[in-house]
PDB file of C-alpha atoms and ligand atoms in Angstrom:
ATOM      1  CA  UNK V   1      11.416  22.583  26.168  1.00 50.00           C
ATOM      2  CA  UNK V   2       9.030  25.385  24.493  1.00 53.00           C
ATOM      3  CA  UNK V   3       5.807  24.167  23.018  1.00 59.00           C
ATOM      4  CA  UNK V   4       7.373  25.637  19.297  1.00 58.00           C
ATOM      5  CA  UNK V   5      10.770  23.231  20.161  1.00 51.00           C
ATOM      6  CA  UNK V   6       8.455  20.216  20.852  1.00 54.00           C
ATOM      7  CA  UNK V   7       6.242  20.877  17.622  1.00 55.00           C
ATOM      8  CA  UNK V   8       9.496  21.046  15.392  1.00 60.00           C
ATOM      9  CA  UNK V   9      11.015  17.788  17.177  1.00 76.00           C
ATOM     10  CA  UNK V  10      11.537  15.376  14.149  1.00 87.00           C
ATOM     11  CA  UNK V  11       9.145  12.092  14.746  1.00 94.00           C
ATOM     12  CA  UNK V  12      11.416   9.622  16.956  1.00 97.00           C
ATOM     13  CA  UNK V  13      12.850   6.368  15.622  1.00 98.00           C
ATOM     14  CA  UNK V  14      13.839   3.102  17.041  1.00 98.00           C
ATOM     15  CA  UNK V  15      17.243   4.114  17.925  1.00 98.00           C
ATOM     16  CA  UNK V  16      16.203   7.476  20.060  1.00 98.00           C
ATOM     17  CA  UNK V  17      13.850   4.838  22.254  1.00 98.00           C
ATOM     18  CA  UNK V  18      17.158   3.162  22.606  1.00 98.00           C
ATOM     19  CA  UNK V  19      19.123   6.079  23.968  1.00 98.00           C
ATOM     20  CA  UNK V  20      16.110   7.429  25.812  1.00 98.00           C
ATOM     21  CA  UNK V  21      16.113   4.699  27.672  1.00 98.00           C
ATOM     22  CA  UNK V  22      19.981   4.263  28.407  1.00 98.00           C
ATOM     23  CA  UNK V  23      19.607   7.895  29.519  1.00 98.00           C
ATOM     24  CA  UNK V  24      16.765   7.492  31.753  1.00 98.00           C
ATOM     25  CA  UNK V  25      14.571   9.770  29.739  1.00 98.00           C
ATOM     26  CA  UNK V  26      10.626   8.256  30.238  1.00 98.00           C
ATOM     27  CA  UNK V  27       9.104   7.704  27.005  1.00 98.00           C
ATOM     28  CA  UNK V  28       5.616   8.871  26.446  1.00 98.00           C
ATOM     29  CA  UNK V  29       2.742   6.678  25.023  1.00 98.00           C
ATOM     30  CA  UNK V  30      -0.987   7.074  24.622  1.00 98.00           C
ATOM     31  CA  UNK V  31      -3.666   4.936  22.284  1.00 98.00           C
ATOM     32  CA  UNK V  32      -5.744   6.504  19.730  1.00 98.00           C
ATOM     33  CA  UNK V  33      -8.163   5.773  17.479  1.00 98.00           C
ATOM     34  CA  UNK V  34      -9.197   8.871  15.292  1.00 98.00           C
ATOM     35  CA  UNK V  35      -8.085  12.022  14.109  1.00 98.00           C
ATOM     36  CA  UNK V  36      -8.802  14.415  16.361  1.00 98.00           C
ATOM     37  CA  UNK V  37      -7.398  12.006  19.512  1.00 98.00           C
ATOM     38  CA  UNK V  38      -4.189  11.600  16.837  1.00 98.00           C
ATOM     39  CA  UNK V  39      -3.516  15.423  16.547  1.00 98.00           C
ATOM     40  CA  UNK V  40      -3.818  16.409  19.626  1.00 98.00           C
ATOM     41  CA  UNK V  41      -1.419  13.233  20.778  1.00 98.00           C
ATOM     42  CA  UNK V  42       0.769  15.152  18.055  1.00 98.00           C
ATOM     43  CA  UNK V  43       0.243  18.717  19.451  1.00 98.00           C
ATOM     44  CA  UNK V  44       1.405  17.392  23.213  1.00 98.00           C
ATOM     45  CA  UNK V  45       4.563  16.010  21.681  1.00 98.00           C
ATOM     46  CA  UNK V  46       4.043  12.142  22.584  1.00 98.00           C
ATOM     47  CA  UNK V  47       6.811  10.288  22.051  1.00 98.00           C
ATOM     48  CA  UNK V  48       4.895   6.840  20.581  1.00 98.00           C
ATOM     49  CA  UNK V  49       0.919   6.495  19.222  1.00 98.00           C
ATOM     50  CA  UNK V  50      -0.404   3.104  19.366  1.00 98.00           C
ATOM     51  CA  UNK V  51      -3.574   2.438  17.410  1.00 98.00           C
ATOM     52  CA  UNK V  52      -5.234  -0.354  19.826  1.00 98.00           C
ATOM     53  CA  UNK V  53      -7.348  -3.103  19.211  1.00 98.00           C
ATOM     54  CA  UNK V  54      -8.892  -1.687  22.412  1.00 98.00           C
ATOM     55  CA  UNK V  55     -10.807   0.618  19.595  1.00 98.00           C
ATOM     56  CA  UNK V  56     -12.639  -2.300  20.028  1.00 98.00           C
ATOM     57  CA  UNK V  57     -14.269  -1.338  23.211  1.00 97.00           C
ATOM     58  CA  UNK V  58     -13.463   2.402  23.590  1.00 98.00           C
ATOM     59  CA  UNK V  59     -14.589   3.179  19.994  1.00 98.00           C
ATOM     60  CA  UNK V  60     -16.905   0.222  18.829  1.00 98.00           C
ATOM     61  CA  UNK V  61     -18.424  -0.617  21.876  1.00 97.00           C
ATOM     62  CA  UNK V  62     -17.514  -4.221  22.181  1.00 97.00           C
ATOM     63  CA  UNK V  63     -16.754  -6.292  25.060  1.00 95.00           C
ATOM     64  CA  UNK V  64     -13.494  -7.226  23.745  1.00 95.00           C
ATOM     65  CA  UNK V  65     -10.825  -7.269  21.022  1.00 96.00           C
ATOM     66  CA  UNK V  66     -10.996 -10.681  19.773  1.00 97.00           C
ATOM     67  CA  UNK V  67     -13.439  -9.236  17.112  1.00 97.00           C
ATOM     68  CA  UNK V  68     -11.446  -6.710  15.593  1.00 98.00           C
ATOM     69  CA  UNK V  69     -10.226  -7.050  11.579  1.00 98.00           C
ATOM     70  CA  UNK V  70      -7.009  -6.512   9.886  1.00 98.00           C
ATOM     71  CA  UNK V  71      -9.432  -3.898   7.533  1.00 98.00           C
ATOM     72  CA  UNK V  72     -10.309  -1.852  10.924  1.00 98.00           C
ATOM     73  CA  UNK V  73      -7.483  -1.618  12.583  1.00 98.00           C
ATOM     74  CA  UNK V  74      -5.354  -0.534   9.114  1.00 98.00           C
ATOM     75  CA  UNK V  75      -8.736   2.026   9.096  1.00 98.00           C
ATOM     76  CA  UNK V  76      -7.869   3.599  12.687  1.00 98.00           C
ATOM     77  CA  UNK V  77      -4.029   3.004  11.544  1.00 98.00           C
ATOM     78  CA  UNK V  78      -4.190   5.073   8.189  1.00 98.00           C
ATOM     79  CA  UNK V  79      -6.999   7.637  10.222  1.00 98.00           C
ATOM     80  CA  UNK V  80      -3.896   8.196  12.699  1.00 98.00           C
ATOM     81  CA  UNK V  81      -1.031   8.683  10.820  1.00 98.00           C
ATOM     82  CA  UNK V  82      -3.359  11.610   8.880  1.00 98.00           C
ATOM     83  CA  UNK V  83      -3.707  13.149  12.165  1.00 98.00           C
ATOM     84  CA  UNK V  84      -0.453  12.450  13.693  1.00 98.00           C
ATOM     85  CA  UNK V  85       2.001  12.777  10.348  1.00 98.00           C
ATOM     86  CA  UNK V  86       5.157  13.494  12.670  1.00 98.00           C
ATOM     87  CA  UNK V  87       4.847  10.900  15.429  1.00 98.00           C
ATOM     88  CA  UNK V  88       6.101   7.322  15.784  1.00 98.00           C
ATOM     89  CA  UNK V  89       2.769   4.808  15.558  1.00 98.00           C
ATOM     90  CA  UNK V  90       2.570   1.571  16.210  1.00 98.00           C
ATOM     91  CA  UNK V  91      -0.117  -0.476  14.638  1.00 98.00           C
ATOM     92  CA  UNK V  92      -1.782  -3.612  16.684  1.00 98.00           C
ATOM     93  CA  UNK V  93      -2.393  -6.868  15.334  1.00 98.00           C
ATOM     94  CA  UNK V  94      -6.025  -8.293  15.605  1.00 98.00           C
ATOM     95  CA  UNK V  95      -6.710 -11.655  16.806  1.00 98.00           C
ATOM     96  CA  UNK V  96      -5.920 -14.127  14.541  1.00 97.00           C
ATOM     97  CA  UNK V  97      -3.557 -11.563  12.289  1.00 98.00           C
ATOM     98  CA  UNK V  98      -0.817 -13.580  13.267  1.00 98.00           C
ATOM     99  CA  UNK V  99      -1.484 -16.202  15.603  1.00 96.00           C
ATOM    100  CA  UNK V 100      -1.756 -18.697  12.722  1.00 96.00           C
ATOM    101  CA  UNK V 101       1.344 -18.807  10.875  1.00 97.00           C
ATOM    102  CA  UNK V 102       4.516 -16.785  10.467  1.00 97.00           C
ATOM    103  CA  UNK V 103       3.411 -16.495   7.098  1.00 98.00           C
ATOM    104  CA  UNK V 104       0.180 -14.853   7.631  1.00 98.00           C
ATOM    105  CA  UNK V 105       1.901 -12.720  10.303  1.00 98.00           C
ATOM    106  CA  UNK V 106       4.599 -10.914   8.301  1.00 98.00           C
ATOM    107  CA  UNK V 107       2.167 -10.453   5.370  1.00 98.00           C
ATOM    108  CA  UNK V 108      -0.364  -8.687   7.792  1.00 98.00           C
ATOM    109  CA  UNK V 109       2.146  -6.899   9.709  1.00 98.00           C
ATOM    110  CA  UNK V 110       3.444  -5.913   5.799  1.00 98.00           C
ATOM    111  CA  UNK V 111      -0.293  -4.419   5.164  1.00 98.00           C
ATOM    112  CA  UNK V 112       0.354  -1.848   8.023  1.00 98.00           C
ATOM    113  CA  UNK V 113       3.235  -0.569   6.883  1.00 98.00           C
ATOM    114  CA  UNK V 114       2.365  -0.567   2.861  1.00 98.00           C
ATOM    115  CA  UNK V 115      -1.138   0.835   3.573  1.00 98.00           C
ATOM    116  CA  UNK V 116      -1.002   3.182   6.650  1.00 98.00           C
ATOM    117  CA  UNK V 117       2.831   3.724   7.027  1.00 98.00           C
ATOM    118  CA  UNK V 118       2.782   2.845  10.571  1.00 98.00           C
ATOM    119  CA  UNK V 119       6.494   2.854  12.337  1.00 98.00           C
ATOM    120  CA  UNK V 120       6.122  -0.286  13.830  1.00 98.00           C
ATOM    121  CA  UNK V 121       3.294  -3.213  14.697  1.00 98.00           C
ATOM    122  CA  UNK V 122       2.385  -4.441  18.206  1.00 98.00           C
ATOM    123  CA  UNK V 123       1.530  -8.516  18.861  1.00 98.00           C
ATOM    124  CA  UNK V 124       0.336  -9.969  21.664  1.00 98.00           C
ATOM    125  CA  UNK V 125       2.757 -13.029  23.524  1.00 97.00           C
ATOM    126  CA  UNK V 126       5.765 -14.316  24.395  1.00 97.00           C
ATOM    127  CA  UNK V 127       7.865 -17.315  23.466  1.00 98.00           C
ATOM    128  CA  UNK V 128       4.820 -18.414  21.957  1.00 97.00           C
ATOM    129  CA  UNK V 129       5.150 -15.595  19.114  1.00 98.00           C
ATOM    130  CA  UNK V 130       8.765 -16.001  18.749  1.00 98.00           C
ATOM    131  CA  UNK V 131       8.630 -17.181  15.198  1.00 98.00           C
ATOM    132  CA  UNK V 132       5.937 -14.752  14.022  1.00 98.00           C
ATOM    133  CA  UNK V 133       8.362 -11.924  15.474  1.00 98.00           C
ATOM    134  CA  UNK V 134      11.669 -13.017  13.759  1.00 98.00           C
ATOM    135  CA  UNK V 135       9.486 -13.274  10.347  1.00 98.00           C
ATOM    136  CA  UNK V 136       8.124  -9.803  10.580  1.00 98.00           C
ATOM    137  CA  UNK V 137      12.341  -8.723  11.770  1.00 98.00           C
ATOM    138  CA  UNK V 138      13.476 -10.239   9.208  1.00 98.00           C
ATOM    139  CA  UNK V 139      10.784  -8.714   6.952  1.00 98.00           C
ATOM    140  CA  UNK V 140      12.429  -5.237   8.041  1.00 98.00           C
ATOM    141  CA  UNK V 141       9.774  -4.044   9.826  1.00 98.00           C
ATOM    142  CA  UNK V 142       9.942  -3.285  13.798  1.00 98.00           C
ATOM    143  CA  UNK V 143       7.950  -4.861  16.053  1.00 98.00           C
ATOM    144  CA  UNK V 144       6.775  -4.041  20.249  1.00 98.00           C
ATOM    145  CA  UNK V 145       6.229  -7.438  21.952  1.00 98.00           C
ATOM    146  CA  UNK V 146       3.139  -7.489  24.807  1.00 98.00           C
ATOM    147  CA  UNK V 147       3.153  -9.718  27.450  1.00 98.00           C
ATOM    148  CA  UNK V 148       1.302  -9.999  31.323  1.00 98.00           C
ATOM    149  CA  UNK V 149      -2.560  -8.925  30.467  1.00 97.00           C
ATOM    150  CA  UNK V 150      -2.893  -9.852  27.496  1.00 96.00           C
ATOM    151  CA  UNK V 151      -6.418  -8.972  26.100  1.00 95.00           C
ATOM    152  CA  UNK V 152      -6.880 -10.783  22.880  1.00 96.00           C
ATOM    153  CA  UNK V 153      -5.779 -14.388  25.292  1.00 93.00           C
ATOM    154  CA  UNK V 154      -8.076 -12.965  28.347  1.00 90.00           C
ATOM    155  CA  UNK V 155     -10.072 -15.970  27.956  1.00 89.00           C
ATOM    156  CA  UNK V 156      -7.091 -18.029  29.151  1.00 91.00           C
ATOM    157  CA  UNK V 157      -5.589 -15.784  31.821  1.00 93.00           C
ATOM    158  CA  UNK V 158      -9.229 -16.055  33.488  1.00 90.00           C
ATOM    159  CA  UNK V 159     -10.458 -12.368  32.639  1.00 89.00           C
ATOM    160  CA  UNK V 160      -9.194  -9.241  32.607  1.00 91.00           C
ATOM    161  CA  UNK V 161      -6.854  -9.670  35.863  1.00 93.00           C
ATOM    162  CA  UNK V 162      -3.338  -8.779  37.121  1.00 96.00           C
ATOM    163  CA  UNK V 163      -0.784 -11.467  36.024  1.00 95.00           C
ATOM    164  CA  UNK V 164       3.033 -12.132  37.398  1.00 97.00           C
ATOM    165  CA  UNK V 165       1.525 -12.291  40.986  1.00 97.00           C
ATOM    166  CA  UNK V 166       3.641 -15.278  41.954  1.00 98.00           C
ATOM    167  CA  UNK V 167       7.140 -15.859  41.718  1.00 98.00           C
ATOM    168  CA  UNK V 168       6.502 -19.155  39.286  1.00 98.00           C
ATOM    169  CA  UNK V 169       4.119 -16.849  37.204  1.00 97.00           C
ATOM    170  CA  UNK V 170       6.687 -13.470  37.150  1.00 98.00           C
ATOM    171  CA  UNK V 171       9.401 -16.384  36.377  1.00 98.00           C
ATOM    172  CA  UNK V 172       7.166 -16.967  33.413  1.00 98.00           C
ATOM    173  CA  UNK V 173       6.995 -13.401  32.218  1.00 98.00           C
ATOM    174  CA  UNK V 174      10.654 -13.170  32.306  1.00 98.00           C
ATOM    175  CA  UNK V 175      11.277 -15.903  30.003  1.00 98.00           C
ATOM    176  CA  UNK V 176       8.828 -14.390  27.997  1.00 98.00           C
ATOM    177  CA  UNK V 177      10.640 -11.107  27.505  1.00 98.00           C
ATOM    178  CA  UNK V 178      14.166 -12.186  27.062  1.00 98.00           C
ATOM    179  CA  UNK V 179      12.389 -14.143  24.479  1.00 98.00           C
ATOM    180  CA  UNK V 180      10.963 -11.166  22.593  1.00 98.00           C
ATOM    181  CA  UNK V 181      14.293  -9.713  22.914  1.00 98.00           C
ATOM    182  CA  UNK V 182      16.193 -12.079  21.413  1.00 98.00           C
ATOM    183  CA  UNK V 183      13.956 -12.516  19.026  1.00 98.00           C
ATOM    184  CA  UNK V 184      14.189  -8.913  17.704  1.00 98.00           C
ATOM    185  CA  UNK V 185      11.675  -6.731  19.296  1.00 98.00           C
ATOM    186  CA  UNK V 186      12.729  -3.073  19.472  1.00 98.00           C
ATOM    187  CA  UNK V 187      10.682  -2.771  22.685  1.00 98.00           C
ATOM    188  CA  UNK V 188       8.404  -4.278  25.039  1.00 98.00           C
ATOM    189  CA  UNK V 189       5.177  -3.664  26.618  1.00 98.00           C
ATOM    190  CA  UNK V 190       4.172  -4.888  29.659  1.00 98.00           C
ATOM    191  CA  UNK V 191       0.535  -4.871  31.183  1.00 98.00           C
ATOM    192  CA  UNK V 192      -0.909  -5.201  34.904  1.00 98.00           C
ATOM    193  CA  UNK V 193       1.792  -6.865  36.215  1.00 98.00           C
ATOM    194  CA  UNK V 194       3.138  -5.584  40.133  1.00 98.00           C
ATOM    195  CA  UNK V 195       5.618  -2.588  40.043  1.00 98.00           C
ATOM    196  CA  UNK V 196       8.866  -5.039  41.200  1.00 98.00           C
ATOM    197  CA  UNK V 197       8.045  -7.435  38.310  1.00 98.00           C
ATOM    198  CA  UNK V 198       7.964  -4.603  35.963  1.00 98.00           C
ATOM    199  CA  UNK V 199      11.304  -3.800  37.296  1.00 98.00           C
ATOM    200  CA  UNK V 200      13.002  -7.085  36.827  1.00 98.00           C
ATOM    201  CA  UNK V 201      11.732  -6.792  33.144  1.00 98.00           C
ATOM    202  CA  UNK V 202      12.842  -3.163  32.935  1.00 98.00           C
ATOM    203  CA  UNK V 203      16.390  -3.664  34.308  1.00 98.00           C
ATOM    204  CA  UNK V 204      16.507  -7.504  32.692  1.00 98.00           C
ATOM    205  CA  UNK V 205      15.989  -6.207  29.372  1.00 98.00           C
ATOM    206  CA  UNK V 206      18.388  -3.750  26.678  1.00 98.00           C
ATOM    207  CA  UNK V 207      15.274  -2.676  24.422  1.00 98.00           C
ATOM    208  CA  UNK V 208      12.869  -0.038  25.950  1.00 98.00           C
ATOM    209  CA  UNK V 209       9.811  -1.848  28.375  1.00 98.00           C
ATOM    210  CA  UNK V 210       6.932   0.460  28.515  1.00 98.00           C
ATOM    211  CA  UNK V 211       4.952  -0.282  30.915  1.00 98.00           C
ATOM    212  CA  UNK V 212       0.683  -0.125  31.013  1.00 98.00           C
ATOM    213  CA  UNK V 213      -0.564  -1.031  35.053  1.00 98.00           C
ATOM    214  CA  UNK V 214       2.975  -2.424  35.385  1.00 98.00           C
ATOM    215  CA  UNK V 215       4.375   0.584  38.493  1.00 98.00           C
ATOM    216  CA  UNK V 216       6.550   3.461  37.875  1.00 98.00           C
ATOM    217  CA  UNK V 217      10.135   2.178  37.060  1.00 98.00           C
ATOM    218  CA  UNK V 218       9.313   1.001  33.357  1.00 98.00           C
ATOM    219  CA  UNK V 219      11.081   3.094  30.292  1.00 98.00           C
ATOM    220  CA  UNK V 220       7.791   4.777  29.421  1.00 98.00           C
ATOM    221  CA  UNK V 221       3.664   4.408  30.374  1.00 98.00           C
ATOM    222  CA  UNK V 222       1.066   3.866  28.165  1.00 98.00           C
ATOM    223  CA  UNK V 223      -2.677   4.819  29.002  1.00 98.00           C
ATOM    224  CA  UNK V 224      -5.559   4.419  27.008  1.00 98.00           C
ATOM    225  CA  UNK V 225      -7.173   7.296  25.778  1.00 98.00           C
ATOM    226  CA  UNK V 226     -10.747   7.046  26.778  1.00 98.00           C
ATOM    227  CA  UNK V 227      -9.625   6.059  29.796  1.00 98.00           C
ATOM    228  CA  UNK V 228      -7.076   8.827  30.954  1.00 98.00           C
ATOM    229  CA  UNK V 229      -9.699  11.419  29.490  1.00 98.00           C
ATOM    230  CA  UNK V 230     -12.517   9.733  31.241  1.00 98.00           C
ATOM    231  CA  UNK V 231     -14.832   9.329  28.149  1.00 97.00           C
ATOM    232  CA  UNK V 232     -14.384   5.465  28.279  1.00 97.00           C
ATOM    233  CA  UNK V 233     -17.655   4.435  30.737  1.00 93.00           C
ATOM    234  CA  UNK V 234     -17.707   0.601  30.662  1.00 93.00           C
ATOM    235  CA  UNK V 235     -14.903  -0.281  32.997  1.00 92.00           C
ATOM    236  CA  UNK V 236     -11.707   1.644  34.528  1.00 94.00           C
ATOM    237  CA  UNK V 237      -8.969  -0.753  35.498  1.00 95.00           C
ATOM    238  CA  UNK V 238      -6.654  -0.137  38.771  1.00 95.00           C
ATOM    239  CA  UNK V 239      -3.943   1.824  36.775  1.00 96.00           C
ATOM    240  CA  UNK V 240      -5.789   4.173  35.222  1.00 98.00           C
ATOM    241  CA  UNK V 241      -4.763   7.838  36.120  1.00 98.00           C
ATOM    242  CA  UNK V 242      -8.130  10.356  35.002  1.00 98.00           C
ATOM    243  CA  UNK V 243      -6.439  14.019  33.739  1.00 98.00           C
ATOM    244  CA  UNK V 244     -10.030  14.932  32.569  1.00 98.00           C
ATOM    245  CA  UNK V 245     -13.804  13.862  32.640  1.00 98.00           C
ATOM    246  CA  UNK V 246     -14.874  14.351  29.478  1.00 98.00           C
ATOM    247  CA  UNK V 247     -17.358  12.154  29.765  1.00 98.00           C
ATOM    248  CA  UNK V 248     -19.382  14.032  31.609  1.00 98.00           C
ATOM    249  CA  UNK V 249     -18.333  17.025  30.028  1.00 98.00           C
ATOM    250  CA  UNK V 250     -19.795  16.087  26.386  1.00 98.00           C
ATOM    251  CA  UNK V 251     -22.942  14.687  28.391  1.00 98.00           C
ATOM    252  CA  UNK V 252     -23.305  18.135  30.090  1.00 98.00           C
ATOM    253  CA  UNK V 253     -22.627  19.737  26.814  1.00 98.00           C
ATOM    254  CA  UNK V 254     -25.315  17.532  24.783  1.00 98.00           C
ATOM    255  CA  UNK V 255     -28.176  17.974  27.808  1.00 98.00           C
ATOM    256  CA  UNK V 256     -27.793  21.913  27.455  1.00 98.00           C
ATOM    257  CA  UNK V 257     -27.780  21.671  23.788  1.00 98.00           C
ATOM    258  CA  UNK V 258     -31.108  19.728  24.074  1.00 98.00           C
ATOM    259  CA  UNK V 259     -32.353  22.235  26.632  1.00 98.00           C
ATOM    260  CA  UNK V 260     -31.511  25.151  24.413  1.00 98.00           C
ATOM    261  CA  UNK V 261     -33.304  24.198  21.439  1.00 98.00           C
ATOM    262  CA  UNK V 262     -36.321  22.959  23.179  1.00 98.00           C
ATOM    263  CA  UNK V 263     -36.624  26.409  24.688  1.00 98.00           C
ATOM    264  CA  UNK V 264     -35.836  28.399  21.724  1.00 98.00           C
ATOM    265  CA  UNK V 265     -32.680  29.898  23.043  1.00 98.00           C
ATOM    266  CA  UNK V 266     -30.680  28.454  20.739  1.00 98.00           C
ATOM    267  CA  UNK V 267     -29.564  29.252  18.041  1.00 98.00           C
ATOM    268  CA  UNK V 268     -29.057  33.333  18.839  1.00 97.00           C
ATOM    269  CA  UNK V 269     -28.782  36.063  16.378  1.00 97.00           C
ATOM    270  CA  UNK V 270     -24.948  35.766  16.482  1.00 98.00           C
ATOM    271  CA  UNK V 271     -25.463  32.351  14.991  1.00 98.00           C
ATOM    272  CA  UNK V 272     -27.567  33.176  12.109  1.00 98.00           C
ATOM    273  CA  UNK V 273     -26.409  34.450   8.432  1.00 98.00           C
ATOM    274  CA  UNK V 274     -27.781  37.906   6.790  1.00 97.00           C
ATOM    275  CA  UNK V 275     -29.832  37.932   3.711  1.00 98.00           C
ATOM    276  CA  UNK V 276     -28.108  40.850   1.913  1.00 98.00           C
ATOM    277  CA  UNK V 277     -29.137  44.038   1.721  1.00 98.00           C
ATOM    278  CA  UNK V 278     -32.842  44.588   0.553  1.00 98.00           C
ATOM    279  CA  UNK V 279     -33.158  41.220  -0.685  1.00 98.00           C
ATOM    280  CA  UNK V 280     -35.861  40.495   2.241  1.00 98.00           C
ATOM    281  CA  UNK V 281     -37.955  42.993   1.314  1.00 98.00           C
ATOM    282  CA  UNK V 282     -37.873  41.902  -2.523  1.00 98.00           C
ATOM    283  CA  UNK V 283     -38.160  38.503  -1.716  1.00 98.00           C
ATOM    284  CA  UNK V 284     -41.700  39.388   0.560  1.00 98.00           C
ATOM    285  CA  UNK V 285     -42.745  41.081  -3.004  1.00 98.00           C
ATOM    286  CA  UNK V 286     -41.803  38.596  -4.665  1.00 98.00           C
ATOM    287  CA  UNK V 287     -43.495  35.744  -2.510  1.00 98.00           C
ATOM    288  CA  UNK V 288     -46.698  38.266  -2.840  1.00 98.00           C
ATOM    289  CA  UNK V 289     -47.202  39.030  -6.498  1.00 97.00           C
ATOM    290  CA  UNK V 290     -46.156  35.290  -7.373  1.00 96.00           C
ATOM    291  CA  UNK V 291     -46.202  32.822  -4.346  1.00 95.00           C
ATOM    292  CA  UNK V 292     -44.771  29.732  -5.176  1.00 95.00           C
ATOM    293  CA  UNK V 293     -47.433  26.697  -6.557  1.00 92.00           C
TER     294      UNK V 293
HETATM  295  O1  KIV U   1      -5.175  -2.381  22.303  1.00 59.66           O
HETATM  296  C1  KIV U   1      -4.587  -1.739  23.174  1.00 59.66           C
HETATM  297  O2  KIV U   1      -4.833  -0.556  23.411  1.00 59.66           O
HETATM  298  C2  KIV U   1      -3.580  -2.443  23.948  1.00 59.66           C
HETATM  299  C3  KIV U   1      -3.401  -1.971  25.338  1.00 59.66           C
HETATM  300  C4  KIV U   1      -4.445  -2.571  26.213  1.00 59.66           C
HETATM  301  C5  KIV U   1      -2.066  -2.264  25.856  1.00 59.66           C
HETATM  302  O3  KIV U   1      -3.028  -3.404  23.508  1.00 59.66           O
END
């Protein structure tokens, strides 16, 4: 496809997932956080956005997500969708967004949609989220499942580790999907789990499973953005493919900067505006016959 096609593709919906992955077409994902990260997402013709509670770390520099707030994450969310008008984006629910009560979950799920137009919320869980999920459904608004690596539960999985390892724990993980399934998710992620459990899910399941550290035979792969562009410094899981270090591009970039204006090299003619013409010279008269008290 031609980079004009792609740009004129209308934004993907629940039901081209569906077919993309009965026709064994890989669906595209990436986080972001910001406008710039949004549009370009846009621009490349990704198939799905998600705005992450990962911001968390990549863009507020915390250690985890647990302290994100419905009011930030509909902030990144709304900041998204202006940079990425014609893309499917899902929204993620913070800790405690939805953990409490199906209640509280379909009315914050409702906020994303009503107040950044998101296509579709993400929640952490499995059977234990099952009623939250068929709320939010039955609310009329589409919702991913996540289950393996579950970040906001990390506590309880023992850190940020690989789960499914065992065939008791992949056993779990199963459950867990069928579960989301049933309950109405259009789709599934699934994170740092071995490439034949993602498999079993993949196969197991009718809705699209993207996959994020889970191997190569998921419908689609999600990456985090600071992480597949390198700009992300704390941390860099296994699965994590680097297509650019711009990390130490924007540092190189910054130390020159810093160099150049210390040594008077910058900024250059080129950079500079033009008084117009004779107004120097009649504003040196003017500064002599009446400086300035
Ligand atoms: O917040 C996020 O970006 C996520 C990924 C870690 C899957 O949930």
């Amino acid at each position: 496809m031609t980079k004009e096609a792609e740009k004129q593709m209308p934004k993907k919906t629940v039901l081209d997932f569906m077919e993309m992955k009965k026709k064994g077409e890989k669906i595209t994902f990436l986080t972001a956080y910001d406008f710039p990260m949004a549009s370009f997402c846009e621009k490349a013709g990704m198939d799905m956005v998600l705005v992450g509670d990962s911001a968390a770390m990549v863009v507020h520099g915390l250690p985890g997500t647990v302290p994100m707030t419905m009011d930030q994450m509909i902030q990144h969310s709304q900041i998204v969708r202006r940079g990425a008008p014609n893309t499917f984006v899902i929204g993620d629910m913070p800790f405690l967004s939805y953990q409490v009560s199906r209640e509280s979950a379909i009315e914050n799920a409702g906020r994303f949609f009503k107040e950044a137009s998101v296509d579709a919320i993400k929640l952490e869980g499995g059977r234990r989220v099952v009623k939250q999920i068929e709320g939010i459904v039955e609310g009329g608004m589409s919702v991913m499942g996540h289950i393996g690596l579950t970040p906001q539960s990390s506590g309880q999985l023992g850190g940020f580790r690989a789960q499914g390892r065992t065939a008791e724990a992949a056993m779990e993980l199963t459950k867990d999907a069928l579960a989301i399934e049933k309950a109405g998710g259009f789709a599934l992620l699934v994170e740092a789990v071995p490439p034949e459990v993602g498999k079993i899910i993949t196969d197991m399941l009718r809705i699209p499973v993207l996959g994020i550290g889970a191997g190569v035979h998921t419908d689609g792969q999600l990456l985090i953005v600071g992480d597949m562009l390198g700009y992300f410094e704390a941390f860099t899981p296994k699965f994590v493919k680097k297509y650019a270090e711009l990390g130490l591009t924007i540092e190189k970039a910054f130390r020159a900067f810093s160099e150049d204006v210390r040594t008077g090299t910058f900024p250059e003619e080129k950079h500079c505006y033009r008084m117009l013409e004779g107004e120097h010279e009649k504003l040196q008269a003017l500064l002599r016959e009446a400086p300035p008290q």
